Amino acid sequence: MNRLEALLADLDEDQKLAVMHGEGPLLVVAGAGSGKTRVLTYRIAALMELGLAQPHEILAVTFTNKAAREMAERVESLVRGSLRGGFVGTFHRFALQLLRNHAREARLPERFVIADEDEQRQILDRVFKKLEIPSTRLTPRAARSRISAAKNALLGPKELESRARGDSERLIAQLYAAYQDELRSAGAVDFDDMLLGAVSLLERHDVLRKSLISRFRWLLVDEYQDTNLAQARLVWLLGGKTPNLTAVGDEDQSIYRWRGAEVENILNFEAAYPTACIVTLGRNYRSAEPILRAAAAVIERNSRRRPKKLSSEVGSGAPVVVYLAADEADEARFVADEIGRLRGSVSAGEIAVLFRVNAQSRPFEAEMVRRAMPYVVVGGTRFWERKEVRDALAYLRLLVAPDDVLAFRRAIHVPARGIGQVAMDHLESAAGAWGVPLPEAARRLPEELTPRARLAVGEFNTLLVELRTLAAGAPAAEVVRQLLDRSGLAAQYGSEDEEDRARRANLDQLVAAAAEATERGLDLRGFLDEVALLTDADMRREGDAVQLSTLHAAKGLEFAAVFLVGMEDGLLPLRREGNGEADEEEERRLAYVGMTRAQRRLFLTFARVRRVNGQLLSGRPSPFLLDVPREVVEDRTAAAGRDPFRARAPQPTRRVAKPSDGFHEERFGPRTPDPGPRSSPRHPDGWRPGLKVRHATFGSGVILQVQGTDAQTRLVVFFDRTGRKTLIPSLAKLERC
DNA sequence: GCTTGCGGTATTTTT
DNA sequence: TACCGCAAGC
């Protein structure tokens, strides 16, 4: 059996079709657990075995560094060779590489820097001040995401402006333009600029584009359902006239719409690539039958998808367990009990607790601490975003790019060295007057500085010069170590309390990361570029501990047992102001992604009462939960006398006073705040949560909350059409209905 | 320029 | 409820 035959022996019929597809565009619609990664890696291996592709002709893009690394490793072990010369990495890394190699053509400074989210926000803060925009109108945070959305949709400030309808959109366009100016004058690009820049570079430089097309003959894109317009366009540009493009994805697992992902990219693949061949992988090798049936029942209600069926190759298994908890503590207790039971046969690392929002992790953590169960919270505060790490990185950036304004502004204040607002103002205005970057102005020590500030700035300059000299010769890790030492960054965290220890440990990790980068032949600048594109997922430790994770962070992973918790209407699907139908579909996909992470056991839980942001809310079961066919369910709640699936049955005519039982309440509004079992004072005017009302302009809605009495009365009402509003009933004409 | 306290706010976060 | 960011005081 030759190597190719050996490869094919591992595949089912559909997978073989995809792997052995020749030239031309190919879309692999890969349902959950259907061997998507296998197809991608085997395809690359097969193309090489067949002699169709040379390593340097391969361009494979993924969304995470981790996925890229795994892919490269798997291919290399399959072909027992190296992929050197080819590109296996993230979209952003590819774009960055392109821009670095062609900075001038891309109209970027030779040593442009990468602005992270923190710096984007700082820039926007400055822009807000400059344009005198009160942050009541729009938060810098919101502006950031609107600008990001525009960039992801390939719109420049001018295009956005010309499309703007209404003042607020024009304001965004104006902010965008000012933001972009500020960013450019700092010699920086943000994450979105990388993609945008790469696209416009290729659009403007045909020669470059053609050379890339002929070099990278084979394009492979993973998770195509989560590409945004810029990414799809980039792929399209790299494809040329006869693209040998393999796109792999599953529209049912598209969960990054809020970051610009366009499900349409995969749904309309044939429109972009009319000659495309489509292979659907329909066999699921991950989940037991009941799990798959439950998940299918949830996702089938979505309209924007290709209808498809997944058959379980795993076979039958335990039913899906549903549990209705009294509150979040009870939910955590139940989950911990079950985990305790499972751990007889499953290791902790094979178990995941998945939730919609990070804030939900608390009770589970508390419970697991109490029981001394090993657990890790995935995500949370991310390593590269920690203050101490960012501070050190700012220094490093200043070593590589002496005029990096963003890094300068950060580094000069940490540790505090007596340079305050006044001194900074002097430096800024001197920079303006001389027409030089801020760091350069600092080097020239403007006269306006007070003697004290002058001394401080001078010392800072000297420090940088010394470190820069060191950086010219020493390996990155040594530079980092010296820098931490001599800047006083490390000394800030000298105490023995937990926080300082953690910070020191993080700084040690940074040194280790630098050392490791040096081993891989990266210089300081390469290390910084890498770090800018790295995320926490890349640092994830594989330990034998229960994983507490958001649904988003669980994408692509699988576990023997999964607890999908907080399945309440309003939480999953998460509902907040102003999100509509499309988001509901995405929430459904999110639930689907969560459920299909499970191999053997799936538990769905929710709480009747949950404390959210300090408020007590009583929930009704998630509609997704009600979609699960009861014949695959084992309801553990029944023992406690509650039956979630009764909610589907007609409401009983006579209702016993069971005030907070979400199941048996009327089906109104998204979530009903619970006045609490003991304290439910009747409002004198008769307003109460749950009451349906009608407003002249907002239409019909339901009261979520009643605050205060008399003239102070405020009603929080959730309107069907416009979402949540707070009203003063004496002013707003509200009708009870 | 650093600390303390108040008020406003509150998703998801592949790069 | 809990955190973060900003504003006023030392």
mmCIF file of N, CA and C (backbone and C1' of nucleotides) in Angstrom, chain A residues 92 259 356 416 419-420 535 550 576, chain B residues 1-2 9-15:
data_model
loop_
_atom_site.group_PDB
_atom_site.id
_atom_site.type_symbol
_atom_site.label_atom_id
_atom_site.label_comp_id
_atom_site.label_asym_id
_atom_site.label_seq_id
_atom_site.Cartn_x
_atom_site.Cartn_y
_atom_site.Cartn_z
ATOM 1 N N HIS A 92 -4.612 37.200 9.419
ATOM 2 C CA HIS A 92 -3.917 38.412 9.820
ATOM 3 C C HIS A 92 -2.413 38.280 9.662
ATOM 4 N N ARG A 259 -18.620 40.237 14.844
ATOM 5 C CA ARG A 259 -17.276 40.708 14.507
ATOM 6 C C ARG A 259 -17.097 40.824 13.010
ATOM 7 N N ARG A 356 -23.050 31.124 28.106
ATOM 8 C CA ARG A 356 -23.134 32.185 27.111
ATOM 9 C C ARG A 356 -22.231 33.372 27.440
ATOM 10 N N ALA A 416 5.660 55.043 37.335
ATOM 11 C CA ALA A 416 5.524 56.487 37.429
ATOM 12 C C ALA A 416 6.893 57.107 37.669
ATOM 13 N N ILE A 419 6.332 62.244 35.520
ATOM 14 C CA ILE A 419 5.973 62.987 34.323
ATOM 15 C C ILE A 419 4.460 62.978 34.218
ATOM 16 N N GLY A 420 3.880 64.121 34.408
ATOM 17 C CA GLY A 420 2.427 64.176 34.468
ATOM 18 C C GLY A 420 1.813 64.883 33.298
ATOM 19 N N THR A 535 -2.960 35.151 20.705
ATOM 20 C CA THR A 535 -4.046 35.299 21.671
ATOM 21 C C THR A 535 -3.869 34.275 22.774
ATOM 22 N N THR A 550 -16.764 29.966 27.690
ATOM 23 C CA THR A 550 -17.898 30.499 26.938
ATOM 24 C C THR A 550 -18.120 29.602 25.726
ATOM 25 N N ARG A 576 -30.913 41.480 24.247
ATOM 26 C CA ARG A 576 -30.725 42.820 24.764
ATOM 27 C C ARG A 576 -31.315 43.785 23.760
ATOM 28 P P DG B 1 2.761 65.262 36.684
ATOM 29 O "O5'" DG B 1 2.656 64.720 38.211
ATOM 30 C "C5'" DG B 1 3.847 64.063 38.628
ATOM 31 C "C4'" DG B 1 3.494 62.961 39.590
ATOM 32 C "C3'" DG B 1 2.735 61.792 38.993
ATOM 33 O "O3'" DG B 1 3.088 60.619 39.742
ATOM 34 C "C1'" DG B 1 1.353 62.851 40.559
ATOM 35 P P DC B 2 2.560 59.215 39.433
ATOM 36 O "O5'" DC B 2 1.731 58.943 40.771
ATOM 37 C "C5'" DC B 2 2.438 58.575 41.957
ATOM 38 C "C4'" DC B 2 1.481 58.494 43.124
ATOM 39 C "C3'" DC B 2 0.528 57.283 43.085
ATOM 40 O "O3'" DC B 2 0.471 56.695 44.385
ATOM 41 C "C1'" DC B 2 -0.730 59.277 43.290
ATOM 42 P P DT B 9 -24.018 54.963 31.910
ATOM 43 O "O5'" DT B 9 -23.403 53.487 31.974
ATOM 44 C "C5'" DT B 9 -22.006 53.318 31.740
ATOM 45 C "C4'" DT B 9 -21.687 51.849 31.825
ATOM 46 C "C3'" DT B 9 -22.757 50.971 31.169
ATOM 47 O "O3'" DT B 9 -22.093 50.027 30.357
ATOM 48 C "C1'" DT B 9 -22.358 50.228 33.370
ATOM 49 P P DA B 10 -22.881 49.451 29.143
ATOM 50 O "O5'" DA B 10 -22.357 47.963 29.235
ATOM 51 C "C5'" DA B 10 -21.170 47.730 29.997
ATOM 52 C "C4'" DA B 10 -21.313 46.451 30.750
ATOM 53 C "C3'" DA B 10 -22.220 45.415 30.110
ATOM 54 O "O3'" DA B 10 -21.557 44.201 30.246
ATOM 55 C "C1'" DA B 10 -22.851 45.690 32.314
ATOM 56 P P DT B 11 -20.789 43.188 29.734
ATOM 57 O "O5'" DT B 11 -21.086 43.459 28.261
ATOM 58 C "C5'" DT B 11 -21.933 42.729 27.506
ATOM 59 C "C4'" DT B 11 -21.766 41.216 27.679
ATOM 60 C "C3'" DT B 11 -20.471 40.642 27.178
ATOM 61 O "O3'" DT B 11 -20.325 39.384 27.761
ATOM 62 C "C1'" DT B 11 -22.178 40.140 25.701
ATOM 63 P P DT B 12 -18.885 38.853 27.855
ATOM 64 O "O5'" DT B 12 -18.868 38.105 26.452
ATOM 65 C "C5'" DT B 12 -19.071 36.713 26.419
ATOM 66 C "C4'" DT B 12 -19.131 36.250 24.998
ATOM 67 C "C3'" DT B 12 -17.835 36.470 24.224
ATOM 68 O "O3'" DT B 12 -17.113 35.268 24.234
ATOM 69 C "C1'" DT B 12 -19.801 36.990 22.937
ATOM 70 P P DT B 13 -15.737 35.310 25.004
ATOM 71 O "O5'" DT B 13 -14.747 35.763 23.848
ATOM 72 C "C5'" DT B 13 -14.862 35.264 22.536
ATOM 73 C "C4'" DT B 13 -13.986 36.133 21.652
ATOM 74 C "C3'" DT B 13 -12.641 36.477 22.298
ATOM 75 O "O3'" DT B 13 -11.625 36.124 21.393
ATOM 76 C "C1'" DT B 13 -13.729 38.439 21.531
ATOM 77 P P DT B 14 -10.494 35.253 21.615
ATOM 78 O "O5'" DT B 14 -9.742 35.681 20.244
ATOM 79 C "C5'" DT B 14 -10.430 35.486 19.086
ATOM 80 C "C4'" DT B 14 -9.794 34.317 18.342
ATOM 81 C "C3'" DT B 14 -8.791 34.801 17.294
ATOM 82 O "O3'" DT B 14 -7.750 33.861 17.188
ATOM 83 C "C1'" DT B 14 -10.530 33.689 16.244
ATOM 84 P P DT B 15 -6.370 34.272 17.655
ATOM 85 O "O5'" DT B 15 -6.018 35.434 16.637
ATOM 86 C "C5'" DT B 15 -5.977 35.183 15.247
ATOM 87 C "C4'" DT B 15 -5.905 36.522 14.540
ATOM 88 C "C3'" DT B 15 -4.683 37.340 14.935
ATOM 89 O "O3'" DT B 15 -4.011 37.759 13.768
ATOM 90 C "C1'" DT B 15 -6.659 38.616 15.185
#
